[in-house]
PDB file of C-alpha atoms in Angstrom:
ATOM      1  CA  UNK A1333      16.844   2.442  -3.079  1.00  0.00           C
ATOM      2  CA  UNK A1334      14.260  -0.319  -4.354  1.00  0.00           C
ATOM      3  CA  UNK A1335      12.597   0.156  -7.458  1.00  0.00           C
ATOM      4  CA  UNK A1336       9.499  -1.629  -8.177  1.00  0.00           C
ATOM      5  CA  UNK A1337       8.418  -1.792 -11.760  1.00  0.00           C
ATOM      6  CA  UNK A1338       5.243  -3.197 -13.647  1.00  0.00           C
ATOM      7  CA  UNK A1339       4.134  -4.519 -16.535  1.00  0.00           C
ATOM      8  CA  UNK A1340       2.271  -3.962 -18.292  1.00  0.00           C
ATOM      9  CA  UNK A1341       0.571  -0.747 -16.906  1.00  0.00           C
ATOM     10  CA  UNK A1342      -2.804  -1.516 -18.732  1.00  0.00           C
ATOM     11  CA  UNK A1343      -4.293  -4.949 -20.231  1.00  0.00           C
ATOM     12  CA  UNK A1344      -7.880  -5.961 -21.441  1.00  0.00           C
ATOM     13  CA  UNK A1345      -8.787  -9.505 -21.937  1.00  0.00           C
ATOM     14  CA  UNK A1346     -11.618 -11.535 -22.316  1.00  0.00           C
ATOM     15  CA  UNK A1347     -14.055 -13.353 -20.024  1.00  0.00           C
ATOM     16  CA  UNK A1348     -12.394 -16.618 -19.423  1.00  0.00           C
ATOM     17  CA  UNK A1349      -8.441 -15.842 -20.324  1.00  0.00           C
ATOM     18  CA  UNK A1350      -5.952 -16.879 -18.411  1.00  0.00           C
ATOM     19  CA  UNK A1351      -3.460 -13.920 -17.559  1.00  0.00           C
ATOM     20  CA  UNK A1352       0.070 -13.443 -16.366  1.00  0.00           C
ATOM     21  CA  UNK A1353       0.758  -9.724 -14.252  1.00  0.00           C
ATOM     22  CA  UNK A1354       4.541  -8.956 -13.575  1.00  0.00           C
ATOM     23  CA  UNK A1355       6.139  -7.327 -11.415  1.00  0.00           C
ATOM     24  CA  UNK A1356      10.405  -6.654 -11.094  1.00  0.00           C
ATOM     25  CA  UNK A1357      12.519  -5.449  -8.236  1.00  0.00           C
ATOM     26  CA  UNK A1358      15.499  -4.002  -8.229  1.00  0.00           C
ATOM     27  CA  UNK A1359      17.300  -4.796  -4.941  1.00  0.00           C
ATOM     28  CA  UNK A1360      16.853  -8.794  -3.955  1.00  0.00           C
ATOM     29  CA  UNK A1361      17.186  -8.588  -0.077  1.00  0.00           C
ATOM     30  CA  UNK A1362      13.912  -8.458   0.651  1.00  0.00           C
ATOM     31  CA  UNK A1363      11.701  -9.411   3.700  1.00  0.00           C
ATOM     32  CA  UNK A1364       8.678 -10.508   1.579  1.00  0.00           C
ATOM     33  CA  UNK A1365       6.389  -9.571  -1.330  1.00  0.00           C
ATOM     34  CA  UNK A1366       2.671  -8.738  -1.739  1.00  0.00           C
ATOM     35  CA  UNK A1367       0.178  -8.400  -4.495  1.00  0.00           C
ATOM     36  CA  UNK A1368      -2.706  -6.250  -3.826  1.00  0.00           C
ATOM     37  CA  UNK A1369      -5.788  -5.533  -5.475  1.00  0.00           C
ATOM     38  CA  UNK A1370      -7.316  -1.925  -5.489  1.00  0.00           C
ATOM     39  CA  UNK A1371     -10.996  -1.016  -6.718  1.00  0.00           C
ATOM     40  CA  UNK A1372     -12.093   2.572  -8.043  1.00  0.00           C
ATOM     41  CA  UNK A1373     -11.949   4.796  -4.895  1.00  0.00           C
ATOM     42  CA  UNK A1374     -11.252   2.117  -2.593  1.00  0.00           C
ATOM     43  CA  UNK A1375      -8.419   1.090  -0.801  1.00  0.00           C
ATOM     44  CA  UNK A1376      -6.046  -1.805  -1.079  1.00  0.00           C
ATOM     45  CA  UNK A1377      -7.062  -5.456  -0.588  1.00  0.00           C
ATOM     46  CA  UNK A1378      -4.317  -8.387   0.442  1.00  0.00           C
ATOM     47  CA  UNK A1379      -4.312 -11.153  -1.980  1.00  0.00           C
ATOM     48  CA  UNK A1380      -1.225 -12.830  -1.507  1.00  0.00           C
ATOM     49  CA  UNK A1381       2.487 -12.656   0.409  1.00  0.00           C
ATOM     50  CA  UNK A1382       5.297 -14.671  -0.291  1.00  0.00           C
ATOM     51  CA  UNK A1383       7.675 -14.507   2.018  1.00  0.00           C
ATOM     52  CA  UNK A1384      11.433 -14.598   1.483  1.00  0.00           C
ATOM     53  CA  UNK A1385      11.848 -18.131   1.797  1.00  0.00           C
ATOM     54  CA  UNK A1386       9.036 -19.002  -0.478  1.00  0.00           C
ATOM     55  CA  UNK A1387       8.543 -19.596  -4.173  1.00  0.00           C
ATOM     56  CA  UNK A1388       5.316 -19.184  -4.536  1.00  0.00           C
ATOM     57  CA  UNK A1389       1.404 -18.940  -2.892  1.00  0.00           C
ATOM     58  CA  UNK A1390      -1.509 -19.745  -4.450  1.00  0.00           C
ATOM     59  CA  UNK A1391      -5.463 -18.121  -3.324  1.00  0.00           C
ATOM     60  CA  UNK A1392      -8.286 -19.902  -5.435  1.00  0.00           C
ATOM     61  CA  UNK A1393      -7.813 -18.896  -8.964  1.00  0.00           C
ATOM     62  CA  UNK A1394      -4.676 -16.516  -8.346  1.00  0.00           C
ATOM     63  CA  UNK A1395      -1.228 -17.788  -8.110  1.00  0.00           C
ATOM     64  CA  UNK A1396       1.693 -15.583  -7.106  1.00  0.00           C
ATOM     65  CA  UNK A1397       5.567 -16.655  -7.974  1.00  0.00           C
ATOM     66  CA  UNK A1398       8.598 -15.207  -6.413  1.00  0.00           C
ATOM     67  CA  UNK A1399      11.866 -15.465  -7.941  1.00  0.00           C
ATOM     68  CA  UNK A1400      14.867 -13.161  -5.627  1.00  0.00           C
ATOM     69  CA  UNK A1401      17.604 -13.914  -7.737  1.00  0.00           C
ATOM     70  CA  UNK A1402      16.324 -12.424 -10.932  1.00  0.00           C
ATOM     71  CA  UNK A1403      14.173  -9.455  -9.120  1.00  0.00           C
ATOM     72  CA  UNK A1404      11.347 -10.841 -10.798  1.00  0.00           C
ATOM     73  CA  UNK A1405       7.571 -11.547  -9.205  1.00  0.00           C
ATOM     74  CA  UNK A1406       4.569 -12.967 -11.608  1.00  0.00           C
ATOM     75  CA  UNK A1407       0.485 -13.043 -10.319  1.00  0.00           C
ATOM     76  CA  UNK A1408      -1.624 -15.729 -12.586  1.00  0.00           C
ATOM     77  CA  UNK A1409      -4.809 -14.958 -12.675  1.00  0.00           C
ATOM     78  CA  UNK A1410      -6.565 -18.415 -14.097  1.00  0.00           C
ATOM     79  CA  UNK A1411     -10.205 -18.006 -15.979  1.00  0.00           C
ATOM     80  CA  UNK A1412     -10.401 -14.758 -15.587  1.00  0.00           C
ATOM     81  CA  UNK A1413     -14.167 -13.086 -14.812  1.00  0.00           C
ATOM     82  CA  UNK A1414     -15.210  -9.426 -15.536  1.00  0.00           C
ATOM     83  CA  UNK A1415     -15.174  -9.011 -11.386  1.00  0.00           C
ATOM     84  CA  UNK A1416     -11.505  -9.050 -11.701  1.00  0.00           C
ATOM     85  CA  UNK A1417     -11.407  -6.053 -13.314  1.00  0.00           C
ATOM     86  CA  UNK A1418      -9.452  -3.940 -10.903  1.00  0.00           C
ATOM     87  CA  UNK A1419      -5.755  -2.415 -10.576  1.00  0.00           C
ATOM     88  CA  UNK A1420      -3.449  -4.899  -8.951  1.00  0.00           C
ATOM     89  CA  UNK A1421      -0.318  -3.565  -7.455  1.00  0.00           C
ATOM     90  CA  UNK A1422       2.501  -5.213  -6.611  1.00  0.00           C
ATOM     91  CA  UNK A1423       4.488  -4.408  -3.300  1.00  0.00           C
ATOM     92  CA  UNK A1424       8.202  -5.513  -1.648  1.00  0.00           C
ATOM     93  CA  UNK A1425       9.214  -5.062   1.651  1.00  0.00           C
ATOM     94  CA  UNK A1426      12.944  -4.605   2.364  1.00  0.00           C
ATOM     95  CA  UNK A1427      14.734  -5.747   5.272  1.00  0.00           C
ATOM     96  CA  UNK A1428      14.390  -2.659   6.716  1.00  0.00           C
ATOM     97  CA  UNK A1429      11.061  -2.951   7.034  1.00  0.00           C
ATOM     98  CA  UNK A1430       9.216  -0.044   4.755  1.00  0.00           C
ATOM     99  CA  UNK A1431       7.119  -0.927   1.858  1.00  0.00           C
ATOM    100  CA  UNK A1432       7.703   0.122  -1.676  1.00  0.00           C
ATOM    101  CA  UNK A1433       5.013  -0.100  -4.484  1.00  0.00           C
ATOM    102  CA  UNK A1434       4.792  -0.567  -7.766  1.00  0.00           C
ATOM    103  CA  UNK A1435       2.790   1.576 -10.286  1.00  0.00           C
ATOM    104  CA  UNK A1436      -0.025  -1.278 -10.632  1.00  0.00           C
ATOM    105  CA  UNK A1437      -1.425  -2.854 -13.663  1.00  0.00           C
ATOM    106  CA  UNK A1438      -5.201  -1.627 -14.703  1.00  0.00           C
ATOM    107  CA  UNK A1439      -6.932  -5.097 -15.851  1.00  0.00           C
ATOM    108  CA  UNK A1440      -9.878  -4.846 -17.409  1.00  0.00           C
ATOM    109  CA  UNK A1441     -11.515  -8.222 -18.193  1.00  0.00           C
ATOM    110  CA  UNK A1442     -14.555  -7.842 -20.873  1.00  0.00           C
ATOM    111  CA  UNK A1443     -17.756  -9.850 -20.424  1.00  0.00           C
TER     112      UNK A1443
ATOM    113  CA  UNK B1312     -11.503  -7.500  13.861  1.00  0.00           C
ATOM    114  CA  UNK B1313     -12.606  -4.191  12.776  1.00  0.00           C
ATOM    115  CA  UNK B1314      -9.704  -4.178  10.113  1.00  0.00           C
ATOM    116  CA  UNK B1315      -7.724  -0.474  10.072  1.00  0.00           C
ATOM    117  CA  UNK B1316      -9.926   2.322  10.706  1.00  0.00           C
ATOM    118  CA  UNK B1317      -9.184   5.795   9.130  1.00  0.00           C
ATOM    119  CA  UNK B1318     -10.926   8.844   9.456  1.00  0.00           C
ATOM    120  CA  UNK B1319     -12.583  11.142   7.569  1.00  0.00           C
ATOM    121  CA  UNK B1320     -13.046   9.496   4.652  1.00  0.00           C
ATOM    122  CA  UNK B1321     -13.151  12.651   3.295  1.00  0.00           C
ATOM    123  CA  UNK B1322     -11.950  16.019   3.661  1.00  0.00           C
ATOM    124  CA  UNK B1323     -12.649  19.302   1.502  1.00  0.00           C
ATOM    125  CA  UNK B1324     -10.423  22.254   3.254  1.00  0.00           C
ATOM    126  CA  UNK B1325      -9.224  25.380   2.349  1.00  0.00           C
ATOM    127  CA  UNK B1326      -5.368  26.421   1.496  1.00  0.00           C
ATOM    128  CA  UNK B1327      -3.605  27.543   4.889  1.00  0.00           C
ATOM    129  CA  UNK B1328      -6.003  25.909   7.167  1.00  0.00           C
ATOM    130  CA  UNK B1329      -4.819  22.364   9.214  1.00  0.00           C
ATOM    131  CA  UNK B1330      -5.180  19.506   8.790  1.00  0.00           C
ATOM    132  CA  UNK B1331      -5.700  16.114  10.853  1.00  0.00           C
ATOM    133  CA  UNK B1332      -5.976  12.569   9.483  1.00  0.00           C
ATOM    134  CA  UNK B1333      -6.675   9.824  11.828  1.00  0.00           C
ATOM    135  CA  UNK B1334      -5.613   6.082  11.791  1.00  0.00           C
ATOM    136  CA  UNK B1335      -6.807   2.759  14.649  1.00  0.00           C
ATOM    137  CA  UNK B1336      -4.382   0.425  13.371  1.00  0.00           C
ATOM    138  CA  UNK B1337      -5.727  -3.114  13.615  1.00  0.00           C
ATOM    139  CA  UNK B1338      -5.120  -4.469  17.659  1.00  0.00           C
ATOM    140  CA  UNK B1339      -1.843  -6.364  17.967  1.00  0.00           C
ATOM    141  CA  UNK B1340       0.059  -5.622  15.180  1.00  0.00           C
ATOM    142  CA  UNK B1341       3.921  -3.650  15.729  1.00  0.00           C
ATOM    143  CA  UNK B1342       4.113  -1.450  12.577  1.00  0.00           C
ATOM    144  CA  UNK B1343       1.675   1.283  11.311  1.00  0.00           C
ATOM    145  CA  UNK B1344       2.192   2.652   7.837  1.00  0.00           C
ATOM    146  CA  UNK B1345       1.561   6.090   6.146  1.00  0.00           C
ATOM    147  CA  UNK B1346       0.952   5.961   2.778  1.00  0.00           C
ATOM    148  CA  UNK B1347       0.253   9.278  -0.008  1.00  0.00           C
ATOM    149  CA  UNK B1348      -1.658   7.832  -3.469  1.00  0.00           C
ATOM    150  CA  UNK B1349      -1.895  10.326  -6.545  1.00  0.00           C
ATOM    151  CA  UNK B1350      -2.364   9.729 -10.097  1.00  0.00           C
ATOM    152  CA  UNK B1351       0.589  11.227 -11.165  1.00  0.00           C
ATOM    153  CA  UNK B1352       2.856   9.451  -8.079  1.00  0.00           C
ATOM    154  CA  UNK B1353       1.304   6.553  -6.995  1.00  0.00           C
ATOM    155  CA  UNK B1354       1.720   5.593  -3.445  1.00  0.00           C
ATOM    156  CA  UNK B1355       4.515   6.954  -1.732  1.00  0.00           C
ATOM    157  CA  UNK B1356       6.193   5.630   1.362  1.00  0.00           C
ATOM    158  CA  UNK B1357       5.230   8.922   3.836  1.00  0.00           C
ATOM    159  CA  UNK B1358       6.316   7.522   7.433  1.00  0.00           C
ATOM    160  CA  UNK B1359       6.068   4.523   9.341  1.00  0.00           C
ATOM    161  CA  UNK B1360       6.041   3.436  13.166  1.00  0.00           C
ATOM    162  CA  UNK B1361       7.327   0.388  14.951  1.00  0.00           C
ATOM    163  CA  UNK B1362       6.479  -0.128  18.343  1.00  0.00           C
ATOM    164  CA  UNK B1363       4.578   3.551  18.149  1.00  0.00           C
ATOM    165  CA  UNK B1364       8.160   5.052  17.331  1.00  0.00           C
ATOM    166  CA  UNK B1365       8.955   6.541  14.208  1.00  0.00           C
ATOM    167  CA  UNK B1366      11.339   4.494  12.394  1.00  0.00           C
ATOM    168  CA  UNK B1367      12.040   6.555   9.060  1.00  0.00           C
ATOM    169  CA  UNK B1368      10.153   9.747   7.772  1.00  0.00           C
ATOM    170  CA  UNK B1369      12.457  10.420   5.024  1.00  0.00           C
ATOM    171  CA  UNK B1370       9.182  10.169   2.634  1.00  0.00           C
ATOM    172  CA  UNK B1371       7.733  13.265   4.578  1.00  0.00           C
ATOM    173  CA  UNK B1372       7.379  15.788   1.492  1.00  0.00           C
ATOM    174  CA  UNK B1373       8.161  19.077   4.341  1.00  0.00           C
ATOM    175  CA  UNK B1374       7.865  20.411   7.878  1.00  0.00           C
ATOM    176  CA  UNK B1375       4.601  20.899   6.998  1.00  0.00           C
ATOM    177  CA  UNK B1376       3.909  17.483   7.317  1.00  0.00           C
ATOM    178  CA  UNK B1377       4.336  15.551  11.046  1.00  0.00           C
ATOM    179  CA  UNK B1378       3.176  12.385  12.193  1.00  0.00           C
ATOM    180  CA  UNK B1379       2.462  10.770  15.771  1.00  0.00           C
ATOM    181  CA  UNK B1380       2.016   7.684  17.435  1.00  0.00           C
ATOM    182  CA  UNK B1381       1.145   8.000  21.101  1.00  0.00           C
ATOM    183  CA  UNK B1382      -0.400   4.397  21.950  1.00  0.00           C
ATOM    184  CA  UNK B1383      -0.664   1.233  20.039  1.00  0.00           C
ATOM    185  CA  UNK B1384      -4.591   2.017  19.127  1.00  0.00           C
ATOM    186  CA  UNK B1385      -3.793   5.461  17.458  1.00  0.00           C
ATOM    187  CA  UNK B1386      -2.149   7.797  15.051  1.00  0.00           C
ATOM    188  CA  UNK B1387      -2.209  11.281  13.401  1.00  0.00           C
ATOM    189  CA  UNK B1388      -1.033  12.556  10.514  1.00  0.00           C
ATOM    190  CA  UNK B1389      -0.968  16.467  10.274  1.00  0.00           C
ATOM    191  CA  UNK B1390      -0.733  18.825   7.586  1.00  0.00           C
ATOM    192  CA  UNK B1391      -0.205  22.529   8.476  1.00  0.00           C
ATOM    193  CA  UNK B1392      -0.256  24.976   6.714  1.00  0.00           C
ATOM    194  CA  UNK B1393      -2.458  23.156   4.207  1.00  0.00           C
ATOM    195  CA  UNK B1394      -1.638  23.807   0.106  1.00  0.00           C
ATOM    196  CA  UNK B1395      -3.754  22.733  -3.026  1.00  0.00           C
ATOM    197  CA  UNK B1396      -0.678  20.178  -3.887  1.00  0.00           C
ATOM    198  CA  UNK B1397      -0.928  18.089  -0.926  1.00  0.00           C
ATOM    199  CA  UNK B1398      -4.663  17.112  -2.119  1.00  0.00           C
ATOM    200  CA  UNK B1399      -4.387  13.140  -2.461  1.00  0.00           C
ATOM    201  CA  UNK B1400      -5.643  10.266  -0.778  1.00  0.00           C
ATOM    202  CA  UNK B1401      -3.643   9.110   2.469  1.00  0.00           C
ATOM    203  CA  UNK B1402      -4.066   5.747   3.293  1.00  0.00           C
ATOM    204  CA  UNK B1403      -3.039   4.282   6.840  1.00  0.00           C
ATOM    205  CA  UNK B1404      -1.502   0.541   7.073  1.00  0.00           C
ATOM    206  CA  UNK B1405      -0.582  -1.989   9.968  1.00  0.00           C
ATOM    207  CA  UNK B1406       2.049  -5.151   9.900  1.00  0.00           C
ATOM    208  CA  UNK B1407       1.877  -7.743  12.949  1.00  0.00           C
ATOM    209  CA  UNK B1408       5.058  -8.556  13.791  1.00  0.00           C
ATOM    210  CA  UNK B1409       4.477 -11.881  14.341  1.00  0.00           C
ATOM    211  CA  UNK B1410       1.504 -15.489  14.058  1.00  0.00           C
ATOM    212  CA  UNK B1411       0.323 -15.944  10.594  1.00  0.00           C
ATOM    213  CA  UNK B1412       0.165 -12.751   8.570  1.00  0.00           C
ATOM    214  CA  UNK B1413       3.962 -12.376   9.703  1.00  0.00           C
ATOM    215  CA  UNK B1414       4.919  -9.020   7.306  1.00  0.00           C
ATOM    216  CA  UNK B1415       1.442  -8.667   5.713  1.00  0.00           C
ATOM    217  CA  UNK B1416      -0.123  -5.061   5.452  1.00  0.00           C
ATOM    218  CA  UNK B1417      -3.402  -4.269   5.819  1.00  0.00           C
ATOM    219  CA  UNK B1418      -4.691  -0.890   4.675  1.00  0.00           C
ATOM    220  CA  UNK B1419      -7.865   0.822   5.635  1.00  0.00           C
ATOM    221  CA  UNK B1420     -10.149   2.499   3.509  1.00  0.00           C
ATOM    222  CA  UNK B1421      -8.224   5.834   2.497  1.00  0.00           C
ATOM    223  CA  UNK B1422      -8.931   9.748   3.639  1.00  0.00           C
ATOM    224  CA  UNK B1423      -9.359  11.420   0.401  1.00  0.00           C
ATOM    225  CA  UNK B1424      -8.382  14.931   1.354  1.00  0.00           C
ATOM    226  CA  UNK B1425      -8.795  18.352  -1.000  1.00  0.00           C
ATOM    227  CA  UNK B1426      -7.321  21.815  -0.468  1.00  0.00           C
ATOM    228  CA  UNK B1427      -8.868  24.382  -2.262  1.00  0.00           C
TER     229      UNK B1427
END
């Protein structure tokens, strides 16, 4: 069964920091993998997918790396602003098909 | 496009009584999603469709719980009998299958649902 695992499960940084969120998975055959941002009471927003085949993707400020052979997935977050402030969770799709999450990192970025 | 459309956003019910959640996954795309978020869980894999055929609902907690897919435009998810533990917020997600978000989920806006 996959595991998904992230750390860390809380961070608070400063206006302007540049910031690393990681995620790890436990079983590499995977279909793709997909950060998602989630706001108080809302529901998930896309941000990024990397499929298989890729390495990485990059969105404006955010840059997401994907690295099968060690399990291991990392979202960059460059310059960070307090509107980032938000839980980002981190999700892998096996082969199969079904969608397993991780428990999200709480980021709180301070003005 | 609309994006995925869940409804009710909310839902305040009483132990024993049924429930029905509601999901329009977004036009075109293969796989709908069922999704359970609590604080102590996080989101849990409930069922999910391809084509609008159920492909695994291993994460279904008990009978209680089914799920259907008759057309491409709509699903249920039902509770019944309804208990104070299955208050959480179920979230409804569709994958195309193919064209440029290949794989990529989309989730609507959540039906926060409480059993008293």
């Amino acid at each position: 069964k996959q595991e998904v695992t992230q750390i860390p499960a809380a961070l608070s940084v400063p206006e302007g920091e540049n910031l690393v969120l990681n995620c790890s998975f436990t079983d590499s055959a995977i279909y793709n993998l997909q950060w998602f941002r989630q706001d108080p009471g809302k529901g998930l927003t896309s941000l990024l997918l990397i499929q298989s085949s890729q390495r990485e993707q990059t969105s404006g400020r955010l840059n997401a790396s994907l690295d099968k052979s060690s399990g291991r997935s990392t979202l960059y977050i460059a310059a960070s602003q307090p509107g980032d402030s938000a839980t980002y969770l981190c999700a892998v799709r096996r082969v199969g098909n079904d969608m397993r999450f991780g428990a999200g990192t709480r980021l709180t970025v301070k003005p | 496009d609309a994006g995925v459309i869940q409804s009710p956003r909310h839902e305040v019910t009483e132990m024993g009584q049924e429930v029905t959640l509601r999901c329009k996954p977004i036009s075109g795309h293969d796989y709908l999603f069922w999704y359970r978020q609590t604080m102590m869980r996080g989101l849990e894999l409930l069922i999910y469709f391809n084509n609008n055929v159920p492909i695994d609902d291993s994460g279904m907690p008990e009978d209680r719980f089914s799920a259907k897919m008759p057309n491409a435009s709509f699903s249920t998810l039902k509770i019944q009998p309804s208990e104070p533990r299955d208050s959480a917020v179920y979230f409804c997600a569709s994958s195309p299958q193919r064209g440029r978000h290949t794989g990529e989920l989309f989730f609507g806006e959540g039906s926060r649902l409480t059993v008293l």
